[in-house]
XYZ file of C-alpha atoms in Angstrom:
421
model
C 129.654 95.889 119.688
C 127.030 95.345 116.974
C 124.286 95.773 119.582
C 125.582 99.232 120.451
C 126.044 100.085 116.773
C 122.415 99.153 116.033
C 121.206 101.041 119.084
C 123.055 104.122 117.870
C 121.613 103.653 114.370
C 118.047 103.561 115.723
C 118.646 106.542 118.012
C 120.007 108.480 115.044
C 116.917 107.804 112.942
C 114.936 110.742 114.321
C 117.619 113.438 113.789
C 118.394 111.785 110.454
C 114.754 112.191 109.404
C 114.786 115.844 110.506
C 117.994 116.447 108.540
C 116.616 115.002 105.303
C 113.297 116.785 105.780
C 115.123 120.117 106.061
C 117.171 119.251 102.968
C 113.978 118.362 101.106
C 112.369 121.690 102.036
C 115.419 123.624 100.872
C 116.035 121.496 97.780
C 113.081 119.772 96.036
C 115.413 117.187 94.481
C 115.684 115.544 97.921
C 111.933 114.828 98.093
C 111.504 111.934 95.624
C 112.609 108.673 97.182
C 112.545 110.077 100.723
C 110.814 106.918 102.016
C 113.517 104.724 100.493
C 116.009 106.049 103.018
C 113.945 104.243 105.654
C 113.568 101.021 103.690
C 110.178 101.851 102.145
C 109.197 102.149 98.506
C 112.139 100.385 96.919
C 111.458 98.812 93.504
C 110.452 95.163 93.423
C 113.210 93.258 91.611
C 114.307 89.654 91.157
C 117.932 88.490 91.171
C 119.189 92.031 90.573
C 122.812 93.038 90.077
C 123.362 95.816 92.617
C 125.932 98.614 92.219
C 126.279 101.258 94.952
C 127.937 104.617 94.270
C 127.576 107.395 96.851
C 127.384 110.491 94.668
C 128.419 111.995 91.339
C 132.123 111.160 91.583
C 131.494 107.521 92.401
C 128.813 107.257 89.701
C 131.286 108.608 87.147
C 133.795 105.997 88.318
C 131.160 103.263 88.069
C 129.992 104.130 84.549
C 132.411 101.775 82.709
C 131.396 98.959 85.086
C 127.676 99.645 84.612
C 128.064 99.636 80.825
C 129.998 96.372 80.961
C 127.328 94.765 83.159
C 124.519 95.931 80.866
C 126.322 94.423 77.903
C 127.260 91.152 79.626
C 123.905 90.553 81.370
C 121.175 92.165 79.244
C 118.394 90.102 80.811
C 119.197 90.985 84.428
C 117.821 93.902 86.416
C 120.626 96.338 87.230
C 120.048 98.323 90.422
C 122.163 101.422 91.087
C 121.898 103.031 94.508
C 123.225 106.422 95.569
C 123.051 108.622 98.649
C 122.659 111.995 96.949
C 120.154 113.391 94.413
C 123.067 114.617 92.301
C 124.258 111.024 92.092
C 120.771 109.964 91.023
C 120.661 112.698 88.383
C 123.944 111.458 86.930
C 122.691 107.850 86.852
C 119.469 108.788 85.054
C 121.175 111.153 82.604
C 123.715 108.504 81.597
C 121.612 105.335 81.649
C 117.930 106.306 81.740
C 115.611 103.302 81.873
C 118.431 100.822 81.270
C 119.009 100.731 85.043
C 116.836 101.053 88.125
C 117.817 103.730 90.619
C 117.076 103.700 94.337
C 118.447 105.463 97.408
C 120.406 103.295 99.794
C 118.602 102.834 103.131
C 119.779 104.098 106.476
C 121.747 101.607 108.572
C 118.964 100.314 110.818
C 118.365 96.542 110.609
C 114.682 97.172 109.808
C 115.428 99.441 106.840
C 118.160 97.115 105.587
C 115.901 94.046 105.753
C 113.168 95.855 103.819
C 115.693 96.880 101.174
C 116.894 93.310 100.625
C 113.348 91.915 100.597
C 112.333 94.264 97.786
C 115.462 94.415 95.614
C 116.675 90.787 95.941
C 120.328 91.355 94.949
C 122.237 88.404 93.523
C 125.533 90.291 93.932
C 126.545 93.594 95.538
C 129.254 95.794 94.008
C 130.178 98.669 96.329
C 132.404 101.477 95.038
C 135.529 102.547 96.921
C 135.420 103.196 100.689
C 131.780 102.608 101.558
C 131.629 100.391 104.659
C 128.108 99.725 105.962
C 128.149 97.068 108.731
C 124.447 96.140 108.563
C 124.247 96.107 104.773
C 127.376 93.974 104.645
C 126.008 91.607 107.274
C 122.751 91.478 105.318
C 124.661 90.266 102.286
C 126.566 87.724 104.390
C 123.576 86.094 106.078
C 121.738 85.900 102.726
C 124.717 84.444 100.891
C 124.945 87.415 98.545
C 128.474 87.849 97.142
C 129.794 91.316 97.995
C 132.709 92.919 96.163
C 134.317 96.205 97.182
C 135.222 97.741 93.817
C 138.337 99.917 93.495
C 138.531 99.627 97.266
C 140.794 102.027 99.097
C 141.502 103.131 102.652
C 143.724 106.089 103.427
C 146.234 105.827 106.288
C 144.222 108.385 108.272
C 141.031 106.318 107.847
C 142.745 103.193 109.174
C 143.409 104.997 112.452
C 139.710 105.826 112.785
C 138.549 102.318 111.871
C 140.912 100.760 114.431
C 138.887 102.405 117.194
C 135.988 100.179 116.113
C 138.148 97.221 115.151
C 135.879 94.424 116.501
C 132.935 95.776 114.505
C 134.947 96.148 111.323
C 136.588 92.752 111.684
C 133.099 91.257 111.854
C 131.890 93.424 108.967
C 134.765 92.352 106.710
C 134.443 88.679 107.633
C 131.208 87.933 105.716
C 132.876 86.475 102.635
C 133.597 89.932 101.252
C 135.889 90.154 98.238
C 138.192 93.178 98.254
C 139.160 94.427 94.769
C 141.747 96.917 96.004
C 143.233 99.820 94.077
C 146.800 99.135 95.242
C 148.931 96.799 97.336
C 148.938 99.406 100.120
C 145.140 99.508 100.147
C 144.978 95.707 100.190
C 147.327 95.575 103.192
C 145.222 98.143 105.071
C 142.037 96.126 104.517
C 143.775 92.948 105.677
C 144.966 94.741 108.819
C 141.319 95.550 109.590
C 140.192 91.953 109.280
C 139.652 91.294 105.572
C 140.556 87.818 104.332
C 143.942 87.679 102.629
C 142.619 84.945 100.300
C 139.688 87.118 99.177
C 141.690 90.309 98.721
C 142.888 91.132 95.207
C 144.635 94.116 93.641
C 142.702 94.985 90.480
C 143.519 98.696 90.166
C 141.184 101.636 89.836
C 138.333 101.429 87.320
C 138.288 105.232 87.196
C 141.167 104.939 84.723
C 138.853 103.046 82.364
C 136.908 106.272 81.865
C 135.054 106.265 78.545
C 134.066 109.511 76.871
C 131.184 109.713 74.421
C 132.436 109.586 70.842
C 131.016 113.021 70.090
C 132.087 114.792 73.294
C 134.935 116.746 71.691
C 132.809 117.921 68.784
C 129.944 118.723 71.158
C 132.279 120.848 73.243
C 133.660 122.661 70.225
C 130.168 123.397 68.918
C 129.016 124.655 72.316
C 132.087 126.849 72.589
C 131.633 128.325 69.136
C 127.927 129.035 69.635
C 128.057 130.212 73.269
C 131.523 131.605 73.986
C 132.739 132.798 70.608
C 136.437 133.217 69.837
C 138.121 133.950 73.163
C 140.248 132.110 75.775
C 138.170 130.112 78.285
C 139.024 128.356 81.536
C 136.723 126.268 83.705
C 136.497 125.895 87.486
C 134.638 122.624 87.975
C 132.849 120.980 90.917
C 133.444 123.962 93.179
C 132.331 124.279 96.793
C 131.508 127.035 99.243
C 134.693 128.913 100.084
C 136.216 128.223 96.674
C 134.169 130.375 94.327
C 135.256 133.588 96.055
C 138.915 132.674 95.586
C 138.324 131.640 91.981
C 136.482 134.857 91.146
C 139.241 136.929 92.734
C 141.784 135.035 90.661
C 139.681 135.662 87.552
C 139.516 139.396 88.266
C 143.311 139.453 88.488
C 143.554 137.528 85.217
C 141.219 139.966 83.450
C 143.828 142.683 83.956
C 146.154 140.667 81.711
C 143.622 138.996 79.406
C 140.663 141.317 78.940
C 138.630 138.821 76.883
C 139.165 135.833 79.197
C 135.980 133.938 80.151
C 135.534 131.847 83.299
C 133.124 128.909 83.207
C 132.025 128.224 86.779
C 130.415 124.849 87.607
C 129.333 124.508 91.276
C 129.206 120.965 92.620
C 125.724 121.159 94.169
C 122.631 122.531 92.406
C 121.178 124.066 95.570
C 124.076 126.537 95.503
C 123.544 127.807 91.945
C 121.622 130.889 93.047
C 123.996 131.827 95.858
C 126.970 131.499 93.494
C 125.221 133.748 90.961
C 124.698 136.323 93.726
C 128.391 136.049 94.667
C 129.388 136.758 91.064
C 127.170 139.857 91.134
C 128.781 141.041 94.382
C 132.172 140.688 92.719
C 130.890 143.042 89.966
C 131.490 140.558 87.193
C 129.224 140.311 84.125
C 127.368 136.989 84.212
C 125.474 134.715 81.823
C 123.753 131.629 83.225
C 123.417 128.382 81.292
C 119.689 128.294 81.991
C 119.289 131.607 80.156
C 120.077 129.720 76.924
C 121.791 132.654 75.272
C 125.318 133.232 74.010
C 127.854 135.227 75.961
C 128.484 138.790 74.864
C 132.008 140.214 74.473
C 131.507 141.897 77.857
C 130.547 138.642 79.628
C 133.190 137.656 82.178
C 131.646 134.602 83.899
C 129.473 131.809 82.497
C 127.649 129.940 85.284
C 126.750 126.350 84.416
C 123.612 126.030 86.558
C 122.480 122.701 85.109
C 123.337 119.083 85.896
C 125.062 116.562 83.650
C 126.949 118.995 81.403
C 130.351 119.113 83.090
C 132.076 117.000 80.441
C 130.766 119.355 77.740
C 132.132 122.321 79.684
C 135.524 120.622 79.930
C 135.519 119.960 76.188
C 134.661 123.619 75.524
C 137.544 125.078 77.564
C 141.313 125.532 77.372
C 142.324 125.011 81.033
C 140.587 123.130 83.865
C 140.715 123.777 87.590
C 139.135 120.861 89.503
C 137.428 121.963 92.701
C 136.891 120.585 96.162
C 140.630 121.118 96.533
C 141.103 124.739 97.605
C 139.000 123.891 100.666
C 139.320 120.635 102.652
C 136.669 118.660 100.740
C 139.236 116.258 99.337
C 139.221 117.051 95.618
C 137.235 115.670 92.697
C 137.805 113.654 89.544
C 140.935 114.610 87.594
C 140.450 111.867 85.014
C 137.675 113.382 82.897
C 139.627 116.541 82.012
C 142.730 114.368 81.791
C 141.104 112.095 79.204
C 140.371 115.202 77.123
C 144.016 116.243 77.303
C 143.344 119.477 79.169
C 145.982 121.138 81.335
C 144.721 120.551 84.885
C 145.060 122.582 88.063
C 144.114 121.473 91.557
C 144.362 122.831 95.072
C 146.281 121.287 97.982
C 143.393 119.166 99.388
C 143.197 115.922 97.384
C 142.781 113.238 100.023
C 139.672 111.735 98.333
C 141.905 110.356 95.580
C 145.365 111.025 96.909
C 147.110 108.363 94.818
C 145.717 109.694 91.535
C 146.440 113.319 92.413
C 149.992 112.502 93.477
C 150.620 110.539 90.290
C 149.306 113.392 88.141
C 151.347 116.001 89.991
C 154.563 113.965 90.105
C 154.295 113.062 86.407
C 153.743 116.655 85.316
C 150.103 116.145 84.324
C 148.674 118.568 86.875
C 149.772 121.781 88.597
C 148.949 122.210 92.283
C 148.064 125.733 93.437
C 147.862 126.940 97.019
C 145.331 129.775 96.770
C 143.841 132.492 94.595
C 147.107 134.302 93.843
C 148.826 131.081 92.879
C 145.802 130.054 90.811
C 145.861 133.326 88.856
C 149.597 133.047 88.296
C 149.510 129.493 86.923
C 146.471 130.101 84.691
C 148.237 133.179 83.296
C 151.366 131.120 82.582
C 149.405 128.444 80.733
C 147.467 130.978 78.680
C 150.759 132.400 77.429
C 152.789 129.177 77.139
C 150.766 126.861 74.892
C 153.620 124.354 74.839
C 153.478 123.930 78.620
C 149.693 123.497 78.459
C 149.988 120.820 75.766
C 152.672 119.011 77.781
C 150.350 118.805 80.796
C 147.534 117.417 78.652
C 149.770 114.830 76.982
C 151.028 113.627 80.360
C 147.434 113.158 81.541
C 146.543 111.023 78.544
C 149.672 108.921 79.036
C 148.858 108.199 82.696
C 145.312 107.158 81.866
C 146.490 104.877 79.038
C 149.065 103.208 81.282
C 146.552 102.463 84.043
C 143.688 101.087 81.947
C 142.648 97.464 82.334
C 141.165 97.406 85.833
C 137.670 96.867 84.442
C 138.681 93.679 82.623
C 140.266 92.300 85.800
C 137.178 93.216 87.818
C 134.762 91.584 85.349
C 136.857 88.412 85.420
C 136.689 88.470 89.218
C 132.921 88.898 89.521
C 131.799 86.773 86.556
C 131.888 83.444 88.478
C 129.769 84.929 91.297
C 127.060 86.114 88.897
C 127.111 82.831 86.962
C 126.249 80.819 90.077
C 123.292 82.969 91.156
């Protein structure tokens, strides 16, 4: 089956190149590192510690791990790979020159071999559900320890993977260590061929989220200087198909709260302009972050059209709606607003982190809304009932406190592998 997988990977190279070329034309942030996707131009490293995180959400989850690795192994090169430019931007904004960033190569054996030859990983730490048969085999044949960090597989994914069971059994048989989020995830990996002896339940390092010491004060200062004294809610990490619903909900809310401000933070920077145009079509008064001016009393929407400032926006607001959930994207990180004690709202589509979303909803730390009318109704309730809003925020903090400790377990698990390399 690997022969057919590799054949498919090579056949897909040409359309893959066309796809990324089109993305690079439309969005200049896709141009740097283009060659790395084909195994060319990776940095030359020696005995690097390699962490892979697909995009922004995974990078956020990996931040406590990256900090711990930098502290524990200050003399080692730390390589962080991503798939998306937004993931790269997050890595560079949080760690700068302390780490080396590169894009992960496409799954052809040639590109994978070039990647390993240049970066020389001594250990590979892959976040969550990333399964790359050739990269995993590359680690196995080179004797590179590979750990799946906060590993999870949803029941629906297991059904898909079973169709390629021989390939995945081989992929998971190369001495891979599974650091699963839960017992259920561990059992699913074992059913796909992972070794029971090398499968551990270490929890989810996302719960070890660490906020900058000054984030609350930074948010308060930004709010005072930019928003003034008025109620503010944020719709974060939004996608196409969501902003229209959110803006309609905001227009309904303005009938009840005339001074209410919406902070809108689209997930992808290439959509900033189109979202601004949508706000204009909705006849709402807009200020953009890149204008670097305070909102006026008549301003109704503040568009955060920069990268790396989401946590500041959370800290500057009263209520947080987390996007990717009104449309079937799968939802985004609830833990950052939760760590700040904000009342959180989410839509019905949370399959990217179903366990976390369910825990938040069941424990009264998050309200699930079904659409724009429901969104407007719940935001209105929380603006009026400060006690209910505080109760949501307190429940979030309690859940995060109860689930901390995964990072310590993970570091204990990987320390012997790094020590022997």
